[in-house]
Short mmCIF file of C-alpha atoms in Angstrom, two decimals:
data_model
loop_
_atom_site.label_atom_id
_atom_site.label_comp_id
_atom_site.label_asym_id
_atom_site.label_seq_id
_atom_site.Cartn_x
_atom_site.Cartn_y
_atom_site.Cartn_z
CA MET R 1 92.86 69.01 72.35
CA ILE R 2 95.13 68.90 75.35
CA TYR R 3 93.46 69.44 78.70
CA ARG R 4 95.54 71.42 81.16
CA THR R 5 94.71 71.51 84.82
CA PRO R 6 94.32 74.87 86.58
CA MET R 7 97.31 74.14 88.80
CA ILE R 8 99.63 73.89 85.76
CA ASP R 9 98.23 77.02 84.09
CA ASP R 10 98.32 79.01 87.34
CA TYR R 11 101.78 77.97 88.49
CA PRO R 12 103.74 81.09 87.42
CA LEU R 13 101.15 83.32 89.06
CA THR R 14 100.55 81.40 92.28
CA SER R 15 103.76 79.53 93.07
CA GLY R 16 105.01 80.35 96.55
CA VAL R 17 102.16 82.77 97.24
CA LEU R 18 101.15 81.24 100.60
CA THR R 19 104.61 81.52 102.13
CA ARG R 20 105.03 85.04 100.80
CA ARG R 21 101.64 86.01 102.21
CA VAL R 22 102.63 84.89 105.70
CA PHE R 23 105.83 86.93 105.68
CA ALA R 24 104.03 89.89 104.08
CA TRP R 25 101.47 89.76 106.89
CA LEU R 26 104.27 89.90 109.47
CA ILE R 27 105.68 93.04 107.83
CA ASP R 28 102.20 94.58 107.69
CA LEU R 29 101.66 93.69 111.34
CA LEU R 30 104.88 95.50 112.25
CA LEU R 31 103.92 98.56 110.18
CA ILE R 32 100.42 98.67 111.68
CA GLY R 33 101.97 98.45 115.14
CA LEU R 34 104.29 101.35 114.38
CA ILE R 35 101.47 103.46 112.96
CA CYS R 36 99.27 102.73 115.99
CA ALA R 37 102.08 103.52 118.43
CA LEU R 38 102.88 106.81 116.72
CA LEU R 39 99.21 107.76 116.42
CA TRP R 40 98.59 106.82 120.06
CA PHE R 41 101.47 109.04 121.20
CA VAL R 42 100.31 111.99 119.07
CA LEU R 43 96.66 111.65 120.14
CA LEU R 44 97.58 111.21 123.81
CA LEU R 45 99.78 114.29 123.67
CA PHE R 46 96.97 116.20 121.96
CA GLY R 47 94.55 114.99 124.62
CA LEU R 48 96.82 116.14 127.42
CA LEU R 49 97.42 119.52 125.79
CA THR R 50 93.67 120.06 125.47
CA LEU R 51 93.20 119.08 129.13
CA GLY R 52 91.41 115.85 128.24
CA ILE R 53 89.06 117.20 125.59
CA GLY R 54 91.01 115.47 122.80
CA LEU R 55 91.33 112.08 124.55
CA PRO R 56 88.21 110.59 122.89
CA LEU R 57 90.14 110.77 119.60
CA LEU R 58 92.06 107.72 120.83
CA GLY R 59 88.94 105.83 119.78
CA VAL R 60 90.12 105.92 116.17
CA LEU R 61 93.00 103.51 116.92
CA PRO R 62 90.97 100.30 116.44
CA PHE R 63 90.12 101.41 112.89
CA VAL R 64 93.76 101.82 111.83
CA PRO R 65 94.32 98.17 110.77
CA PHE R 66 91.09 98.09 108.76
CA CYS R 67 91.88 101.37 107.00
CA TYR R 68 95.47 100.27 106.37
CA HIS R 69 94.45 97.11 104.55
CA MET R 70 91.42 98.48 102.74
CA LEU R 71 93.10 101.63 101.44
CA PHE R 72 96.19 99.81 100.21
CA LEU R 73 94.14 97.10 98.48
CA ALA R 74 91.84 99.63 96.82
CA GLY R 75 94.69 102.04 96.00
CA PRO R 76 96.98 102.08 92.97
CA PRO R 77 99.46 99.44 94.21
CA SER R 78 96.64 96.91 94.92
CA ALA R 79 98.82 95.47 97.67
CA THR R 80 99.85 96.30 101.19
CA PRO R 81 103.49 97.32 101.71
CA GLY R 82 104.23 93.83 103.03
CA GLN R 83 102.72 92.22 99.96
CA SER R 84 104.62 94.58 97.70
CA ALA R 85 107.88 93.75 99.49
CA PHE R 86 107.36 90.08 98.67
CA GLY R 87 106.31 90.63 95.08
CA LEU R 88 102.59 90.03 95.53
CA VAL R 89 99.63 91.93 94.15
CA VAL R 90 95.88 91.57 94.71
CA ARG R 91 93.66 91.32 91.64
CA ARG R 92 90.10 90.48 90.75
CA ASN R 93 89.82 86.78 90.06
CA ASP R 94 87.70 87.12 86.95
CA ASP R 95 89.74 89.58 84.86
CA PHE R 96 92.91 90.49 86.83
CA GLY R 97 91.74 94.08 87.20
CA HIS R 98 92.45 96.18 90.27
CA PRO R 99 90.14 95.50 93.23
CA THR R 100 87.20 97.84 93.71
CA VAL R 101 86.69 99.69 96.99
CA GLY R 102 83.79 97.36 97.78
CA GLN R 103 85.89 94.26 97.18
CA ALA R 104 88.71 95.68 99.30
CA ALA R 105 86.27 96.48 102.12
CA VAL R 106 84.67 93.01 102.02
CA SER R 107 88.06 91.31 101.86
CA THR R 108 89.34 93.31 104.82
CA LEU R 109 86.18 92.78 106.90
CA VAL R 110 86.19 89.02 106.35
CA PHE R 111 89.95 88.85 106.97
CA TYR R 112 89.61 90.50 110.38
CA ALA R 113 86.51 88.44 111.19
CA THR R 114 88.57 85.34 110.40
CA LEU R 115 91.38 86.52 112.68
CA ALA R 116 88.85 87.28 115.43
CA THR R 117 87.58 83.70 115.26
CA SER R 118 90.99 82.08 115.86
CA GLY R 119 92.26 82.39 112.31
CA LEU R 120 91.70 78.71 111.56
CA LEU R 121 89.59 79.60 108.53
CA LEU R 122 92.78 80.82 106.86
CA LEU R 123 93.60 77.14 106.39
CA VAL R 124 91.05 77.12 103.55
CA ALA R 125 93.95 78.30 101.38
CA LEU R 126 95.60 74.90 101.71
CA PHE R 127 92.69 73.25 99.91
CA THR R 128 91.74 75.72 97.17
CA VAL R 129 93.11 75.51 93.64
CA ARG R 130 94.67 78.97 93.53
CA ARG R 131 95.57 79.02 97.25
CA ARG R 132 92.81 81.52 97.95
CA THR R 133 91.75 82.23 101.51
CA LEU R 134 88.16 82.63 102.65
CA HIS R 135 88.30 86.41 102.36
CA ASP R 136 89.65 86.05 98.81
CA LEU R 137 86.82 83.72 97.84
CA ILE R 138 84.07 85.89 99.30
CA SER R 139 85.40 89.13 97.82
CA GLY R 140 86.26 87.67 94.41
CA LEU R 141 89.96 88.51 94.70
CA VAL R 142 93.13 86.53 94.18
CA VAL R 143 96.72 87.18 95.26
CA VAL R 144 99.29 86.57 92.54
CA ARG R 145 102.97 87.20 91.98
CA SER R 146 103.43 90.62 90.44
CA ARG R 147 106.44 89.61 88.35
CA ALA R 148 104.50 86.83 86.60
CA LEU R 149 101.56 89.17 86.07
CA THR R 150 103.64 91.94 84.49
CA ARG R 151 105.53 89.50 82.27
CA GLY R 152 102.32 87.88 81.07
CA LEU R 153 103.34 84.48 82.43
CA GLY R 154 100.33 82.35 83.16
CA SER R 155 96.68 83.16 83.10
CA TRP R 156 93.41 81.42 83.54
CA ASN R 157 90.29 81.54 81.53
CA MET R 158 87.20 82.25 83.59
CA GLN R 159 84.74 82.21 80.69
CA GLY R 160 81.55 80.50 81.73
CA GLY R 161 82.98 79.57 85.09
CA SER R 162 82.44 80.83 88.56
CA PRO R 163 84.64 83.76 89.62
CA TYR R 164 84.98 82.00 92.99
CA ALA R 165 86.55 78.80 91.70
#
C-alpha cells in the first residue's frame, strides 16, 4: 500500500489558495466600502428628509461587513464575490458540502475577531496542512479552488479523522 501525504492529495484543491484569498479579500473590502458608502448616503439623506428621525438608522452600517460575508458564505455560491472572482469556494471540511448558516456565522465572527486583534492570527494558515485559517478551523470549513472541485480533481478522506485537521 502506498502512503500519500495530505499535501499531495490536496494539491489540486488547495494550490495557490492563500494568495488568491488575499486578493479576494481586497476585492471584498472594496465592495464592502462601496456598499457602506452608498448605504450611508441613502440613510443620511433619509435622515435629513425626516428631520433627523431617520438618522439612528445609520447604526446599521457596522453590521454591513458581517452580513456581507455571512450571507455570501451561507448562500448558493458559498463564496464572497471576491472569492468567486479568484476561483475559490468555501466548503465543509468533512464532506465538501455547502456551509451551514451556523458555520458561516461562526466563520465570519471569528474572522472579524481576528482582524480586530491585529490580524496576526491569520498567519495560522501558513502552518496548517490545507492552508486553513483560524476561522476555518473553528467553523469546520475549508477554502478550495472551485475548478478542481467541479472537475473532481483531488479529495481527502476524513473517515475516522478530525474534521479540523
